[in-house]
XYZ file of C-alpha atoms in Angstrom:
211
model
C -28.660 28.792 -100.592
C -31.729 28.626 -98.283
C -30.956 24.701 -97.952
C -27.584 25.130 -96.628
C -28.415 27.721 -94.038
C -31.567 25.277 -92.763
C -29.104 22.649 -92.475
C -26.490 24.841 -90.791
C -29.600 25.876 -88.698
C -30.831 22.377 -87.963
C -26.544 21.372 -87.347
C -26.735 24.258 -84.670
C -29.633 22.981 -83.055
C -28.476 19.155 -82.905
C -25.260 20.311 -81.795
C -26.163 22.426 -78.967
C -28.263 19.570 -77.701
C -25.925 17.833 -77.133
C -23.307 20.179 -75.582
C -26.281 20.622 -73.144
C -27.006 17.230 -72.355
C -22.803 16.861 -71.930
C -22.878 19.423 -69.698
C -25.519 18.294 -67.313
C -23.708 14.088 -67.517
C -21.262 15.763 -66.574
C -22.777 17.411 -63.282
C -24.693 14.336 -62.316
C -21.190 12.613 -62.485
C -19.536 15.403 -60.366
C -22.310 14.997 -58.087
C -22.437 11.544 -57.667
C -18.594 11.473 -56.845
C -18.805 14.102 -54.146
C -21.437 11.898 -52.712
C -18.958 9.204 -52.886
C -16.054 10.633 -51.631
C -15.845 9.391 -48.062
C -12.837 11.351 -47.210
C -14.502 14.840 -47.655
C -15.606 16.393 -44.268
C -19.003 16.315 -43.443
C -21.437 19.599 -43.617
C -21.060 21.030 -39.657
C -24.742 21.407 -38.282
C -25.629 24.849 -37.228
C -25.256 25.583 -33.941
C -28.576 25.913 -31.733
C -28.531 29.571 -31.019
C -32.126 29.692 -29.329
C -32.772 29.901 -25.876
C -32.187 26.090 -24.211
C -33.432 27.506 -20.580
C -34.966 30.740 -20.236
C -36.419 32.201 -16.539
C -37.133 35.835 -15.693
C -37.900 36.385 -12.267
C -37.476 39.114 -9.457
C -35.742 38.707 -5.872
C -36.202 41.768 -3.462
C -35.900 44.933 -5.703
C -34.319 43.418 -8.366
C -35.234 41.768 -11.736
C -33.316 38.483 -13.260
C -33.375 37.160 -17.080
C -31.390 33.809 -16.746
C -30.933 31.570 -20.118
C -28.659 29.737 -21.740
C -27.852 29.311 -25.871
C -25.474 26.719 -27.469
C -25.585 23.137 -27.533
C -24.162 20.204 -25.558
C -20.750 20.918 -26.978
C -20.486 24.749 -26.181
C -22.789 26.151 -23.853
C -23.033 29.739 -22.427
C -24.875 31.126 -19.618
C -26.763 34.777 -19.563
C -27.570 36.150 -16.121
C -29.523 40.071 -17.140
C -29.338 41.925 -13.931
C -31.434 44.954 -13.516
C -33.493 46.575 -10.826
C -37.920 46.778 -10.430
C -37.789 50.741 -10.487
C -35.933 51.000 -13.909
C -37.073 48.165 -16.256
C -35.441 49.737 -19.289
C -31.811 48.495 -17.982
C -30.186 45.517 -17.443
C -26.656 44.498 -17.357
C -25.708 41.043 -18.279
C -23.041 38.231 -16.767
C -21.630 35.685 -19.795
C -20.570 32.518 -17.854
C -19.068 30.718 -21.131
C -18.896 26.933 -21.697
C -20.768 26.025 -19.119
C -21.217 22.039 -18.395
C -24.590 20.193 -19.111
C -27.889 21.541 -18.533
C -29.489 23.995 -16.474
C -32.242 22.517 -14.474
C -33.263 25.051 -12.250
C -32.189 28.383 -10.485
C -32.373 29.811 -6.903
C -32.134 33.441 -5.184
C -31.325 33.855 -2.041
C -29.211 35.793 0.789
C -27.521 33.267 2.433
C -24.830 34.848 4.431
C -27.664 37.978 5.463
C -25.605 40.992 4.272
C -28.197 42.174 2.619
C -26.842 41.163 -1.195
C -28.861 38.909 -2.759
C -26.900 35.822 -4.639
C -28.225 33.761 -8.014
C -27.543 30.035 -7.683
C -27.781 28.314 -11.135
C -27.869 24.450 -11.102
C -26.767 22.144 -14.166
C -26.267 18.635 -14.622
C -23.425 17.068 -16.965
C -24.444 15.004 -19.830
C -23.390 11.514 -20.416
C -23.912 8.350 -17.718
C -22.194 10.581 -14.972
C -24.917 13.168 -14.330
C -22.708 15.361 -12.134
C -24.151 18.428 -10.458
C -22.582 22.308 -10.583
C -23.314 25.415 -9.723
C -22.812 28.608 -10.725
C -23.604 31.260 -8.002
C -23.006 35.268 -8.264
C -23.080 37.479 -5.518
C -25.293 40.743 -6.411
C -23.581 44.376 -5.410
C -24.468 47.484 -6.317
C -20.854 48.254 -8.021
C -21.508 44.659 -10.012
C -21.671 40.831 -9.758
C -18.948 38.958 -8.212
C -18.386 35.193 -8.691
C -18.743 32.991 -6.385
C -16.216 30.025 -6.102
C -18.091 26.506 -6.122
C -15.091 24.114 -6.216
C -15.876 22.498 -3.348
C -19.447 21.751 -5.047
C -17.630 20.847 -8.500
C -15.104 18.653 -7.127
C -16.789 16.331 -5.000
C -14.834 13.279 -4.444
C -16.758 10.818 -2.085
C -16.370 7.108 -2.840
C -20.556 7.162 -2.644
C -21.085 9.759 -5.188
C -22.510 8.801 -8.625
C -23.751 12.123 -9.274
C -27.513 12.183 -9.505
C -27.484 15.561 -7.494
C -30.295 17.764 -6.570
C -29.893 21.091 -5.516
C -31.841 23.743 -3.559
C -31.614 26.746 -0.680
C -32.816 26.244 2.500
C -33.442 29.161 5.114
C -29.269 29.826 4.856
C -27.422 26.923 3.344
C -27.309 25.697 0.271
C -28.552 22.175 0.349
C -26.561 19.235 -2.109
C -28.540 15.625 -1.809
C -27.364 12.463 -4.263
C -28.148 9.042 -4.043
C -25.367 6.881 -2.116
C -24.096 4.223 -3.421
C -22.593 1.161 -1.934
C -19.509 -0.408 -2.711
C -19.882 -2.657 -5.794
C -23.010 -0.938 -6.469
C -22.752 0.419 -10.360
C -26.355 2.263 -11.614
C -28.923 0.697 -9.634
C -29.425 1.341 -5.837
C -30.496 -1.571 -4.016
C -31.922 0.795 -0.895
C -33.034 3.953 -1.154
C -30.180 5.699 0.491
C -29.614 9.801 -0.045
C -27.347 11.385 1.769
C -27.340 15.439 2.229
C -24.302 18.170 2.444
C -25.311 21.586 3.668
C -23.350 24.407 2.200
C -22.889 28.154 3.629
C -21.884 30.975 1.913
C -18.602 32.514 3.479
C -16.454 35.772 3.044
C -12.676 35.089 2.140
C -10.785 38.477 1.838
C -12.510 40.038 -1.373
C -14.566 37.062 -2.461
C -17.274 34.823 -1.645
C -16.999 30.698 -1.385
C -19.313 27.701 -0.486
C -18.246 25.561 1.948
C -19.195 22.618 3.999
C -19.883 23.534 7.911
């Protein structure tokens, strides 16, 4: 009797060796034809959700946190908007999908009423390298867009993009390389030309326009 049940014994044993070793040919297999199998979709990448451009400065008697999160594909800006006497508030303007990146930000007051504006500067990816800007307007009730199209939408047979941007006593000054017809991504002279921007009242809003 105790024969049989150590051969039963040692039959369990061989046997459940190799169910187990079944089991994991079979999951190598499995496996090895998901890594096959060009016609699943591909794992997404996380999205970067960290800071990509981060400034905190002050302007007059208020305090600015300006950043951006995302990647090149989606994008938003954060403009935190509080004041130097109360630094534990700060309200906060979501410009979403912005285009390219943010290479630098300005304050100013360009039209002199006394409301400071935040100019934020980007540059599209890719070979065109266009320039934007985002601007707000600063008022004690809120922030108030400003509208940039005539910045965006540039349409000058010279323009390859290229743009830098910065303020200058009131205007907002654009300057790009010009290019000359037949000209493609090299300048042969080192030509730049400037457009000079102010910032005007239009019934309830604010827009930058040439002069």
């Amino acid at each position: 009797m105790l024969k049989h049940i150590k051969y039963w014994l040692a039959y369990g044993c061989l046997a459940a060796g190799f169910a187990a070793c079944n089991q994991m040919t079979e999951q190598k297999a499995n496996q090895q034809d998901q890594a096959n199998d060009t016609t699943r979709a591909p794992t997404p990448a996380p999205r970067e959700d960290r800071p990509t451009f981060k400034l905190d400065t002050t302007y007059k008697d208020y305090r600015f946190s300006i950043s951006t999160r995302g990647d090149a594909t989606l994008r938003n800006l954060y403009v935190g908007i509080g004041t130097i006497k109360d630094s534990t508030r700060m309200d906060t303007i979501i410009e979403n999908d912005i285009k390219g990146n943010v290479g630098g930000v300005a304050m100013a007051d360009l039209d002199k009423d006394g409301q400071p504006e935040v100019y934020v500067f980007s540059t599209s990816g890719g070979a065109a390298l266009n320039g934007r800007v985002y601007g707000l307007v600063i008022q004690k009730k809120g922030a108030l867009k400003i509208n940039t199209s005539e910045i965006d939408t540039l349409n000058v047979k010279d323009y390859q993009g290229r743009d830098s941007f910065y303020v200058q006593h009131n205007e907002l000054v654009r300057t790009y390389p010009a290019f000359e017809e037949g000209q493609r991504n090299t300048l042969t002279t080192d030509t730049r030309k400037t457009i000079r921007y102010k910032l005007v009242k239009s019934g309830n809003g604010y827009t930058l326009k040439t002069q």
